[in-house]
Coordinates of C-alpha atoms in Angstrom, one line a residue:
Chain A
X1 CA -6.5 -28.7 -45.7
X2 CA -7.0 -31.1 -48.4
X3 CA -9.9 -33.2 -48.3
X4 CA -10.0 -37.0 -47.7
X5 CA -12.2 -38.8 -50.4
X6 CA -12.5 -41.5 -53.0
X7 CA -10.6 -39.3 -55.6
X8 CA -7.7 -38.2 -53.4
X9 CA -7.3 -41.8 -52.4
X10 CA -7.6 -42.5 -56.1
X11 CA -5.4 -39.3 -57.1
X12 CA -2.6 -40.5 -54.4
X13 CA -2.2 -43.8 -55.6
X14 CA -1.2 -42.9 -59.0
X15 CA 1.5 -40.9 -57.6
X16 CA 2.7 -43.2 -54.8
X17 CA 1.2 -41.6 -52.2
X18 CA 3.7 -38.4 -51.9
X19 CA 0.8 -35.9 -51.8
X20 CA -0.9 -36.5 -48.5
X21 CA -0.4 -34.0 -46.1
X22 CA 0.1 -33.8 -42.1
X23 CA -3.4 -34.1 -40.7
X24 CA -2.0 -31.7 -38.2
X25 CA 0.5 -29.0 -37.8
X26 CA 3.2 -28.8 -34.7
X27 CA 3.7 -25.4 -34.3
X28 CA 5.8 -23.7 -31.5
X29 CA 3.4 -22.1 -28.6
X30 CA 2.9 -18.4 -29.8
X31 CA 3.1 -15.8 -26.3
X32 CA -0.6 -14.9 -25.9
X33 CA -4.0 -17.4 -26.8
X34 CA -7.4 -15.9 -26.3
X35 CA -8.1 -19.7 -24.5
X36 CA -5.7 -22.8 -23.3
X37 CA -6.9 -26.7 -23.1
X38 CA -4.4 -28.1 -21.5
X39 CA -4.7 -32.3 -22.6
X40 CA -5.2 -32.9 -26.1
X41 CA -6.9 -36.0 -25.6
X42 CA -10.6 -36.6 -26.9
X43 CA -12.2 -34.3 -24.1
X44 CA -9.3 -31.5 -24.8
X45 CA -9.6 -31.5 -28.7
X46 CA -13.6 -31.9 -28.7
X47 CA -13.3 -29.0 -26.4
X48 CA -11.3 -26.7 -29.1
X49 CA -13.0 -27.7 -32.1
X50 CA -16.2 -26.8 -30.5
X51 CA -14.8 -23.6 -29.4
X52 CA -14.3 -23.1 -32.8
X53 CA -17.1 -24.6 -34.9
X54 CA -19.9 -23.2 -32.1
X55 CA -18.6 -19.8 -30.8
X56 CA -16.1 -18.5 -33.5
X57 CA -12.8 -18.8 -31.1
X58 CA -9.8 -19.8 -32.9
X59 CA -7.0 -18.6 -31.3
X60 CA -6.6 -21.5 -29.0
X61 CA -3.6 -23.4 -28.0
X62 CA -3.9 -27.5 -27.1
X63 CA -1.0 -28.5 -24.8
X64 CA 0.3 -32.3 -24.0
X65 CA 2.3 -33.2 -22.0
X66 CA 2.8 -36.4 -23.8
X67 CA 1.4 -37.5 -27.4
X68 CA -2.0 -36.8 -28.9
X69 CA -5.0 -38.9 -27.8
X70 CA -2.2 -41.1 -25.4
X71 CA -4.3 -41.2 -22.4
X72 CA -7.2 -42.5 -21.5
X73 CA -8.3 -42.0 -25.1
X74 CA -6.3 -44.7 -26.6
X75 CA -6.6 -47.2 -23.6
X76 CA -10.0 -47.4 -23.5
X77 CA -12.6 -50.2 -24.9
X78 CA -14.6 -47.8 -27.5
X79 CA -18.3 -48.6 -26.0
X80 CA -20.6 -45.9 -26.9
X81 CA -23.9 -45.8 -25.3
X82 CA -26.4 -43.6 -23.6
X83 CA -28.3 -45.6 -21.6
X84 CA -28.0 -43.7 -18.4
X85 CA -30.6 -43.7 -15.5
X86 CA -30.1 -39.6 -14.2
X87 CA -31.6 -37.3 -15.9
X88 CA -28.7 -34.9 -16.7
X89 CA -26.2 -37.9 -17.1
X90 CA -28.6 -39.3 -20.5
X91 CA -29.4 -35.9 -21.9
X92 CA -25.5 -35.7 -22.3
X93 CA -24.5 -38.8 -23.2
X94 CA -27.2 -38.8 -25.7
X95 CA -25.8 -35.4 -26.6
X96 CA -22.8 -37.5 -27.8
X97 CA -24.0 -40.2 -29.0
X98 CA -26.4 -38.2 -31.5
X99 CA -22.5 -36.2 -32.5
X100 CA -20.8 -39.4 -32.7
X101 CA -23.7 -40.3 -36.2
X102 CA -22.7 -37.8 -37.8
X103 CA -18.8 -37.3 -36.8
X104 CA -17.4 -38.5 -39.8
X105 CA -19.3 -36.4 -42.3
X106 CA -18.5 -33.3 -39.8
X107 CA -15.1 -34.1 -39.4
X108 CA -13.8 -35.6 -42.9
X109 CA -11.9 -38.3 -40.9
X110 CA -13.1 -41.9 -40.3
X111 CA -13.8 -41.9 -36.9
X112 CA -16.0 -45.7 -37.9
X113 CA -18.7 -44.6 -35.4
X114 CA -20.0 -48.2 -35.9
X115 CA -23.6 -48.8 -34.0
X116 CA -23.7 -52.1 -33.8
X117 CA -26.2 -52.1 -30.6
X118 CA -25.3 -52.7 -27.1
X119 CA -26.6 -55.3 -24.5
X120 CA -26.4 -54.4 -20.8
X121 CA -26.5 -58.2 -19.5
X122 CA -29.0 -58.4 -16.2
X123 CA -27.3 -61.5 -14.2
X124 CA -29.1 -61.1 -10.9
X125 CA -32.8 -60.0 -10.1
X126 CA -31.4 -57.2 -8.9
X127 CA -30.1 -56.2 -12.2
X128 CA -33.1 -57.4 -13.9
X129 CA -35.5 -54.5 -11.8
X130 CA -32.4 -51.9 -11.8
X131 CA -32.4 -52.3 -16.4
X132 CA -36.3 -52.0 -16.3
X133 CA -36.3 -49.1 -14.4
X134 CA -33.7 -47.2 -16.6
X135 CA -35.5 -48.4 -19.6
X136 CA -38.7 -46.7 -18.6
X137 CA -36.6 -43.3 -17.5
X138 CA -34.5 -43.6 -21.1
X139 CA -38.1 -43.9 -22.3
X140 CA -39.0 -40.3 -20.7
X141 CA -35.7 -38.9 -21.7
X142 CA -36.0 -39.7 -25.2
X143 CA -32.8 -42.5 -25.5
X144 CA -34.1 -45.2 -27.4
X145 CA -33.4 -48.4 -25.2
X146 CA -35.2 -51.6 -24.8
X147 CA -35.6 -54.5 -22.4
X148 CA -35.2 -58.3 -23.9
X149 CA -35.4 -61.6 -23.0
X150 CA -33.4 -64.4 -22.8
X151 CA -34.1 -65.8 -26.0
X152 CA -33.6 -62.4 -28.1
X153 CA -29.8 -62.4 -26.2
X154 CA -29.6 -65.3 -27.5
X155 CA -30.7 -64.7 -31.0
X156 CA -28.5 -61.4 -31.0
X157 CA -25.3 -63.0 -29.7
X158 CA -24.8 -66.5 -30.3
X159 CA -22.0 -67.7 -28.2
X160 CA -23.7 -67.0 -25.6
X161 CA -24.2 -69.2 -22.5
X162 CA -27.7 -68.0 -21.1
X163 CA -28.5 -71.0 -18.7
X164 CA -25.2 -70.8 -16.7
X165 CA -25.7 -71.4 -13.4
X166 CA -23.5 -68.6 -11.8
X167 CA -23.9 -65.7 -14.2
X168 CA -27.1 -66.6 -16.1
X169 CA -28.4 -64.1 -18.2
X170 CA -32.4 -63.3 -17.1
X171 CA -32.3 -60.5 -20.1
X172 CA -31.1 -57.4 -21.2
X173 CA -31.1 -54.0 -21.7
X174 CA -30.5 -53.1 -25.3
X175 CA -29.9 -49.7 -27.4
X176 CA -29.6 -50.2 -31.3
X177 CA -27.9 -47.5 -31.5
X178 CA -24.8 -47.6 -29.0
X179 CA -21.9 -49.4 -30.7
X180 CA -18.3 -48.5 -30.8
X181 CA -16.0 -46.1 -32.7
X182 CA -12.4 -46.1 -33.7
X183 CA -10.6 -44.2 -30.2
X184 CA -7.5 -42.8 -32.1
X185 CA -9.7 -41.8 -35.3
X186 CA -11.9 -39.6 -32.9
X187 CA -8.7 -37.8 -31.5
X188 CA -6.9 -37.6 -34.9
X189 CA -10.0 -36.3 -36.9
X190 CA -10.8 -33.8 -33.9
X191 CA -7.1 -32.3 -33.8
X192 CA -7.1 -32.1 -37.8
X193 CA -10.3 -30.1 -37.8
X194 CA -8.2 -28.3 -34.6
X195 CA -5.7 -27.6 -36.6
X196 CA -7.6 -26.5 -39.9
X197 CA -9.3 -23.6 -37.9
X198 CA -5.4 -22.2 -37.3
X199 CA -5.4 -23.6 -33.1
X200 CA -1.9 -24.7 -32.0
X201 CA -1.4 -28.2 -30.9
X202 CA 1.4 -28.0 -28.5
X203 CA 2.9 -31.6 -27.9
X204 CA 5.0 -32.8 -25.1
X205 CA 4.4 -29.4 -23.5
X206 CA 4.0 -30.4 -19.6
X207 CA 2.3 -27.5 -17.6
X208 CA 4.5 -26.9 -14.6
X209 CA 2.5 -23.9 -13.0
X210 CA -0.5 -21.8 -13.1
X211 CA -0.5 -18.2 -13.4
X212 CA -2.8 -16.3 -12.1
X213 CA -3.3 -12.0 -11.1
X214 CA -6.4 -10.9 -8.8
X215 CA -8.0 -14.4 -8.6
X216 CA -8.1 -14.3 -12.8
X217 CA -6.0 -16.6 -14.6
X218 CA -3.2 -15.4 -16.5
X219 CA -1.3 -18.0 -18.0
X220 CA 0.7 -21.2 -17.3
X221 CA 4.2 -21.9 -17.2
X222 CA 5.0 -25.0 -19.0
X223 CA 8.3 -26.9 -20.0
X224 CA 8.2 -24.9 -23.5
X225 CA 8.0 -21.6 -22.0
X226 CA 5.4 -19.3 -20.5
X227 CA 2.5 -18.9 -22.1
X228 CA -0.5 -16.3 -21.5
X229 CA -3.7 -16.7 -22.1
X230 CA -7.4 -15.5 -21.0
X231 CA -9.3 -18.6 -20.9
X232 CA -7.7 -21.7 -19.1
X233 CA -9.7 -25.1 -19.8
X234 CA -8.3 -28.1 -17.6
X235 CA -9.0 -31.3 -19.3
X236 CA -6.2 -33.9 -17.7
X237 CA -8.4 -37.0 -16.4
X238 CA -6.5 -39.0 -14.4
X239 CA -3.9 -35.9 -13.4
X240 CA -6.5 -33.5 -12.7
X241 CA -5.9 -33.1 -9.3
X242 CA -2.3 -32.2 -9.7
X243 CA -3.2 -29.4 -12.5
X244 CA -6.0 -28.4 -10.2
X245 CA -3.6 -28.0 -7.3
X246 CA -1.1 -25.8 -9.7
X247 CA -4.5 -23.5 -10.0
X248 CA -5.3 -23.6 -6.2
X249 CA -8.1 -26.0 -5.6
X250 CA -8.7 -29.3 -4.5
X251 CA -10.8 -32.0 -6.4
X252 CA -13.5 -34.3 -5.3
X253 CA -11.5 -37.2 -7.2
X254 CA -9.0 -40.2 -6.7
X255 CA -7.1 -41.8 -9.2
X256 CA -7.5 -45.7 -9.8
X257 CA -6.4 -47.8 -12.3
X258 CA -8.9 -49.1 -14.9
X259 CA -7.7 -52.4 -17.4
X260 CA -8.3 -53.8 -21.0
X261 CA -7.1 -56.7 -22.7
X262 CA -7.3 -57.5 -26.5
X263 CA -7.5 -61.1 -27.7
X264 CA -5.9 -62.4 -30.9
X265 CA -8.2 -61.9 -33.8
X266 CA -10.3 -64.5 -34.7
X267 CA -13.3 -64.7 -37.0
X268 CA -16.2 -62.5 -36.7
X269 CA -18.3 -64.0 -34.3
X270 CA -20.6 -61.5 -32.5
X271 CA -21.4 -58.1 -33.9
X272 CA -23.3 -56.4 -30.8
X273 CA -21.1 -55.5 -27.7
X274 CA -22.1 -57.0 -24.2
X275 CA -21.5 -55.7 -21.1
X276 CA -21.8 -57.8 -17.8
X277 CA -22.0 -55.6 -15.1
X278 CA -22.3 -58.1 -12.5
X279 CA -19.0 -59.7 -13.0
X280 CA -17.2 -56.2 -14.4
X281 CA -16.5 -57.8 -17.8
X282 CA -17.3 -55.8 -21.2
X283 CA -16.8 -57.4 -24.6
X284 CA -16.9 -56.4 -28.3
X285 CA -15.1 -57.9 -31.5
X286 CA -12.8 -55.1 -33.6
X287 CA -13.0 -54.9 -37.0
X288 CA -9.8 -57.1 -37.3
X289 CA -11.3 -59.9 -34.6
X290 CA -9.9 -59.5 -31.4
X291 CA -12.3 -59.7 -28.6
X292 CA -11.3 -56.1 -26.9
X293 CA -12.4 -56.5 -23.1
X294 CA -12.9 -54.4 -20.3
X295 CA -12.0 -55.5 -16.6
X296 CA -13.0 -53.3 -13.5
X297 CA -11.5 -50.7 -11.6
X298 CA -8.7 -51.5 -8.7
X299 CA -9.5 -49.7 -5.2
X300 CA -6.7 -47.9 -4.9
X301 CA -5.0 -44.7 -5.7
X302 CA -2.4 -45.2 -9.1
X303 CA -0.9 -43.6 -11.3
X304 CA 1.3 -46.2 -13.2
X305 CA -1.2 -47.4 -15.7
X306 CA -0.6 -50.9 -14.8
X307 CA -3.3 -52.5 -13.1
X308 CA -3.6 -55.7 -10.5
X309 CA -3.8 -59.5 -11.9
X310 CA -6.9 -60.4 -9.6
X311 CA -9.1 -58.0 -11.1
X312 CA -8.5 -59.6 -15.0
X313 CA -8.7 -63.0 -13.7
X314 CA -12.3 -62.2 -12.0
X315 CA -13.5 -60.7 -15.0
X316 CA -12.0 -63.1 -17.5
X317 CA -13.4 -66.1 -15.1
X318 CA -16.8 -65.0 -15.0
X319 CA -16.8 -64.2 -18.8
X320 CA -15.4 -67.6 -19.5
X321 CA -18.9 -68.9 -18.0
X322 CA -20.8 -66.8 -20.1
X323 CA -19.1 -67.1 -23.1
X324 CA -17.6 -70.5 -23.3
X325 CA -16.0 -70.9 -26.4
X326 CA -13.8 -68.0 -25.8
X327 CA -12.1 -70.5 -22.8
X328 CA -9.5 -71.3 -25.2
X329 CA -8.4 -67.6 -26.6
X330 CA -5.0 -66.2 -26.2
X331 CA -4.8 -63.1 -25.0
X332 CA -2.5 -60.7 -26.8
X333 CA -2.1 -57.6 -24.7
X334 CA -3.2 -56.2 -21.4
X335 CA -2.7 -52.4 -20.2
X336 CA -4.6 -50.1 -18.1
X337 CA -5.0 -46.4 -17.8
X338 CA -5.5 -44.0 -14.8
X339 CA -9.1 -43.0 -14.2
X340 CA -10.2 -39.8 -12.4
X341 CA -13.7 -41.1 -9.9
X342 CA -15.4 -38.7 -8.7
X343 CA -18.1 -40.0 -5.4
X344 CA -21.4 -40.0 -7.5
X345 CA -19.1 -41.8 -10.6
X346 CA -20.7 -38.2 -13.1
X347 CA -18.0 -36.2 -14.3
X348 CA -17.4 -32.6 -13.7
X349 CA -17.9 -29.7 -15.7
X350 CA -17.8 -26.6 -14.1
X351 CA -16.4 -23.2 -12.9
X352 CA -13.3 -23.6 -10.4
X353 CA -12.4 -21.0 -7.7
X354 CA -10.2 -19.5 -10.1
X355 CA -11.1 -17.0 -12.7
X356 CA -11.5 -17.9 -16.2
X357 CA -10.4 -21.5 -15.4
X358 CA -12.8 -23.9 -16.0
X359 CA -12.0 -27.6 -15.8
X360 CA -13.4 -30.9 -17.1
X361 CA -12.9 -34.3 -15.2
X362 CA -14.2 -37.1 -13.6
X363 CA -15.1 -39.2 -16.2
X364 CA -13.9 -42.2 -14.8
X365 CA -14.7 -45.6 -16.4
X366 CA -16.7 -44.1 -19.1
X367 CA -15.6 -41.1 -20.6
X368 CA -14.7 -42.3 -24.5
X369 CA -18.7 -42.7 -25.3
X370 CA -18.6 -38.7 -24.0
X371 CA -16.0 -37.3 -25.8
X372 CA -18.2 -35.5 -28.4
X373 CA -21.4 -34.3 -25.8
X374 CA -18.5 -33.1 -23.4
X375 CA -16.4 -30.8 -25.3
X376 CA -19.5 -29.2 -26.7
X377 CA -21.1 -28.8 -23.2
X378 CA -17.1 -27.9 -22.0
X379 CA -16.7 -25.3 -25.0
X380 CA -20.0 -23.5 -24.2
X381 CA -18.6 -23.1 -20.1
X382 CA -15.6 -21.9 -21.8
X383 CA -16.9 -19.3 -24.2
X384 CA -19.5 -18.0 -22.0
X385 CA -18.0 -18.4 -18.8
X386 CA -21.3 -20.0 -17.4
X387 CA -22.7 -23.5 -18.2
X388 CA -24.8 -24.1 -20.6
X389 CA -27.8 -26.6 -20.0
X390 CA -26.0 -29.7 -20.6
X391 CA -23.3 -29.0 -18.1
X392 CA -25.1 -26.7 -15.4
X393 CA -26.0 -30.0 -13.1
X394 CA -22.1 -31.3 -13.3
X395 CA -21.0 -28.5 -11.5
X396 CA -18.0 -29.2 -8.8
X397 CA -19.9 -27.5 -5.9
X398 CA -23.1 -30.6 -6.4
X399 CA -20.8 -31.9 -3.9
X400 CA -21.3 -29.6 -1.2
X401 CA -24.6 -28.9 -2.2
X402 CA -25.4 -32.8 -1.8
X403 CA -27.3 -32.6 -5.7
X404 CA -25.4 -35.8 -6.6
X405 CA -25.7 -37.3 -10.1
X406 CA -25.7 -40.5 -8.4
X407 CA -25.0 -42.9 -11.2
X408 CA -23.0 -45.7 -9.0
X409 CA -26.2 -46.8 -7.3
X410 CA -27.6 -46.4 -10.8
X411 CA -26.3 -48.9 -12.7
X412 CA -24.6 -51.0 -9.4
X413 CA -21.4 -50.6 -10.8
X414 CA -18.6 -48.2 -12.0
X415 CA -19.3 -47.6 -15.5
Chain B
X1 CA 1.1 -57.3 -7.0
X2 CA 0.5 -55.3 -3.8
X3 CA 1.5 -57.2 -0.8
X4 CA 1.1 -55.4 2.6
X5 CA 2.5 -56.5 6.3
X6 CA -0.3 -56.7 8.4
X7 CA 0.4 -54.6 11.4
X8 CA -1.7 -56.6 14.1
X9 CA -1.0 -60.0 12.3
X10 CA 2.2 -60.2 11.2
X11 CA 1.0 -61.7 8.0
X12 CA 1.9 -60.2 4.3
X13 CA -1.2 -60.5 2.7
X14 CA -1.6 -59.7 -1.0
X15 CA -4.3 -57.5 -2.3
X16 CA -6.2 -60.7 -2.9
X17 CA -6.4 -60.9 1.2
X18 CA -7.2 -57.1 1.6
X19 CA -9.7 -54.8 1.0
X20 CA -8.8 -51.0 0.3
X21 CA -10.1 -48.0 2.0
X22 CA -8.7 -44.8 0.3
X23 CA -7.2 -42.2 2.0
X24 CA -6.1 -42.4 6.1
X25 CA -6.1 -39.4 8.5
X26 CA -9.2 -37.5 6.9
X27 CA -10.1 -35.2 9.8
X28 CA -13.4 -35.5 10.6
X29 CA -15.9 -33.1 10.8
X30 CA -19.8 -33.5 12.2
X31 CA -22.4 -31.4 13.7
X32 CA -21.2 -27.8 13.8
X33 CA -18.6 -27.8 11.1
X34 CA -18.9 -25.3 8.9
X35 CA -19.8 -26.4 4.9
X36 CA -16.2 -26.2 4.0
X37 CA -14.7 -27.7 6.4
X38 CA -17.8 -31.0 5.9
X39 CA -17.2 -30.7 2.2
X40 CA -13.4 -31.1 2.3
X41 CA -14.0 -34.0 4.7
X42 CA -16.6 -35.4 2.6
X43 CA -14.8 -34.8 -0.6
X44 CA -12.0 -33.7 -1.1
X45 CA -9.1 -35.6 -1.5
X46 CA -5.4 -35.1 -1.8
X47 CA -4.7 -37.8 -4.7
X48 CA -1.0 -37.2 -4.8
X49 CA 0.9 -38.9 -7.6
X50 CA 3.2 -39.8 -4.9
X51 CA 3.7 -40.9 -1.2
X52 CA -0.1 -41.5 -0.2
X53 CA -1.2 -42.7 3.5
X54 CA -3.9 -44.7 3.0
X55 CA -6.8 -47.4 5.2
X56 CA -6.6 -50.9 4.5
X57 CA -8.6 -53.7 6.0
X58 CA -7.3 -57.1 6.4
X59 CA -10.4 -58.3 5.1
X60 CA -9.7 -61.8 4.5
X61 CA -7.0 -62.7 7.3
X62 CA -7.5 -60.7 11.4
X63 CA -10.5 -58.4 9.9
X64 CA -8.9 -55.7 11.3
X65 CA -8.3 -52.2 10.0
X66 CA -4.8 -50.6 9.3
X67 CA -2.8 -48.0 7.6
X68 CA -0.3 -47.8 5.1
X69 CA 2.3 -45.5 3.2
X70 CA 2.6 -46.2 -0.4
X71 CA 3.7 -44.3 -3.3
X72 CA 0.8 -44.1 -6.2
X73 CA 3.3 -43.1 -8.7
X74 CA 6.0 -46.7 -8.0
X75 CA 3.3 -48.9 -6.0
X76 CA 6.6 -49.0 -3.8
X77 CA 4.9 -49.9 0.0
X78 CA 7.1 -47.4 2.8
X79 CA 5.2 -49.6 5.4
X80 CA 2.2 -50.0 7.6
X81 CA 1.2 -49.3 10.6
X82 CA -1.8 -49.7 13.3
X83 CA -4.8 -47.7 12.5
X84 CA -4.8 -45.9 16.1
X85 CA -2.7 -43.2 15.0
X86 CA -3.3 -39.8 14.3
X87 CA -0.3 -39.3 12.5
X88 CA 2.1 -41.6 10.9
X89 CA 5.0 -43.1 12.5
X90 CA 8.4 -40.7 12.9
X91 CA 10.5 -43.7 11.9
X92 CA 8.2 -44.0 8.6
X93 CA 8.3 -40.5 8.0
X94 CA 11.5 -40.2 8.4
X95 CA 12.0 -43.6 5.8
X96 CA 10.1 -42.1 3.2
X97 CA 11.9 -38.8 3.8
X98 CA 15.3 -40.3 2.6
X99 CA 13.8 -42.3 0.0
X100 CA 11.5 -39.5 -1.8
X101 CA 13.6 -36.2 -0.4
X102 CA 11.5 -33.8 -2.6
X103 CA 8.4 -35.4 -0.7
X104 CA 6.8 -32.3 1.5
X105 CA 5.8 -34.3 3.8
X106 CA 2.9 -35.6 6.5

């Protein structure tokens, strides 16, 4: 693999640009992998590379059933943060947040990890106690967050209405360091490195069974073929449940849909991202100046991707009040994604009741800001068959076991 | 958007007028059941990308709870029906059997 830099951009454009090569191969599946991830979207690649890069395993195939990063990767809002209240939920996301730094460099691929700092807007007393509190936990766990006052929101981002008299803003709870990244970068630069250690990206390769011999997986039958393997990783989101039930078990999750809606670009006019948890509503401006914003989940079970009006027109209502000059913006496009939520709103990470499959789900709202913490956590579970510190509390039987990672009463909301 | 016939009401009230409830029929399980069979009521959740039997409340209209049949993968509604049934309705089985005939069924 050639490597991007200032002199091959300088050497291509003497030569109009005929010398760049595929980031990635397509090859066709080979019989036999030592280890499958079926989804190559951010949580499926991260997974391989890390495979790779941590524990030496390159024969690995990465099958999709549709296009690279097409998921849930490349419908979400790009907020990275770690500001989480549990214990085993901040040491991960922190786990990420510290990869996502230094992603760029690792990866020779732009990902423009871009931490621009993050405001968790407290609109209700309630909010205001819930943000102090995770502040001093963050504090224990070593996530640098902050609380601030009305007047340093209002210093950070301008157009902001503190003094509203539905939705005021009594403070906030800030992290310098959270920002937002470029979601298709972070997919592409993860299956390039993928595909520089020699592992197969298998596209529009739908998995249509699971093979298994004496409770041990044994491959999966897919619409390119059979295809054996030793390790299975399960890393769908939104269709986990229907890989899980090829494999045998049933999940703790239900799929909803989650919605986003870009703006048209105007000039730069707030360089922090805000989130307003009350009203569901999550705001940042890209680097070509739309305001990209976040809406809340529907409560009910979907799998079109398309969300319901209501739940856009609540968020953009209440985000109107707090942001009034954007009363006047055109929206330019609207789309949702299917989210897998699991009861306690943590993901899982964990063993299933089949041998040598391991899967990775329930991300829900929030599983861009994780992509790099949980294919590092999912590629240890894979490569030594037991969790490693980051994952063991995500397991699927915390259920049963009632050791929730209870981060809905956390932060109030989905996240 | 979803609009749903009110079983007690009559009324088809959009989702505005209705507040979900996730999946219907969930046998229920209490003091004596063994951890599996608390855990799967508890937890675990069928989820299908297809026809899904599901609560809804008419939360803004008669207050009163009620079933549906809906498929997650179309949003197409099969219909409703009152949430004193252990089972769905033969007539509504029998609809969604001609429209989705791969469907396995209740």
């Amino acid at each position: 693999m050639k490597r991007y830099s200032v002199f091959a951009i300088a050497r291509e454009a003497m030569r109009q640009h005929q010398g760049w090569e595929k980031a990635w191969a397509s090859p066709a599946p080979k019989a036999q992998y030592d280890a499958i991830i079926i989804g190559a979207g951010g949580h499926g690649l991260a997974t391989a590379y890390y495979l790779g890069r941590n524990f030496g395993i390159t024969n690995v195939a990465i099958l999709e059933k549709g296009w690279l990063g097409g998921g849930n990767t490349g419908r979400n809002t790009t907020i990275i943060r770690s500001n989480y209240l549990q214990d085993p939920s901040a040491a991960l996301y922190e786990k990420a947040r510290g990869l996502y730094e230094n992603l760029s460099q690792e990866l020779n691929y732009n990902v423009m990890f871009s931490p621009r700092g993050l405001l968790m807007l407290a609109q209700t007393h309630h909010e205001v106690r819930g943000y102090l509190r995770t502040v001093h936990a963050n504090m224990l766990q070593g996530v640098e967050t902050r609380w601030i006052e009305p007047a340093e929101v209002k210093q950070l981002v301008p157009i902001i209405n503190i003094d509203g008299p539905r939705y005021p803003v009594l403070g906030a709870l800030y992290q310098e360091r959270g920002g937002t990244a470029r979601h298709d970068a972070v997919a592409w630069g993860y299956a390039r490195a993928c595909s520089d250690m020699g592992m197969d990206i298998i596209q529009q390769c739908e998995v249509t069974a699971v093979r298994s011999k004496n409770g041990q997986v044994e491959g999966v039958e897919t619409t390119k073929g059979y295809i054996g393997t030793k390790k299975l990783g399960i890393v769908v989101a939104g269709h986990s449940g229907q890989v899980a039930e090829m494999a045998g078990f049933r999940l703790p999750i239900e799929a909803v849909a989650l919605q986003a809606l870009v703006s048209e670009p105007i000039k730069p006019c707030m360089d922090v991202v805000v989130m307003a948890n009350t009203v569901h509503g999550y705001m940042s401006q890209s680097d070509k100046g739309e305001m990209v914003i976040g809406g809340g989940t529907d409560g009910f079970n979907n799998f079109t991707q398309r969300g319901s009006f209501h739940h856009i027109e609540e968020t953009l209502r209440a985000l109107v009040e707090t942001f009034p000059m954007i009363s006047r913006l055109k929206m330019l496009r609207q789309w949702g994604g299917v989210v897998d939520m699991t009861g306690d709103r943590s993901p899982i990470l964990s063993k299933t009741p089949l041998g040598n499959c391991f899967i990775n789900c329930g991300w829900g709202t929030g599983g861009f800001k994780a992509i790099p913490g949980s294919g590092w956590a999912m590629a240890e579970l894979i490569a030594k068959g037991e969790p490693g510190p980051l994952a063991a509390a995500f397991g699927m039987e915390r259920f049963r076991e009632g050791r929730f990672i209870d981060e809905s009463v956390a932060a109030g909301v989905a996240h | 958007m979803l609009i749903l016939e009110c079983p007690y009401c009559g009324v088809m009230a959009d989702e505005t007028e209705l507040s979900p409830g996730y999946e219907a029929h969930l046998k229920r399980f209490g003091p004596g059941a063994s951890d599996d069979e608390f855990e799967s009521y508890m937890f675990a959740r069928k989820n299908p990308k297809g026809v899904h039997f599901e609560r809804w409340r008419h939360a803004y209209g008669c207050g009163k709870w009620f079933l549906a049949a809906r498929c997650t993968a179309t949003l197409e509604v099969f219909g409703t029906y009152p949430a004193q049934s252990s089972a769905p309705p033969a007539a509504l089985v029998a609809k969604i059997k001609a429209k989705r005939p791969d469907w396995e069924g209740f």
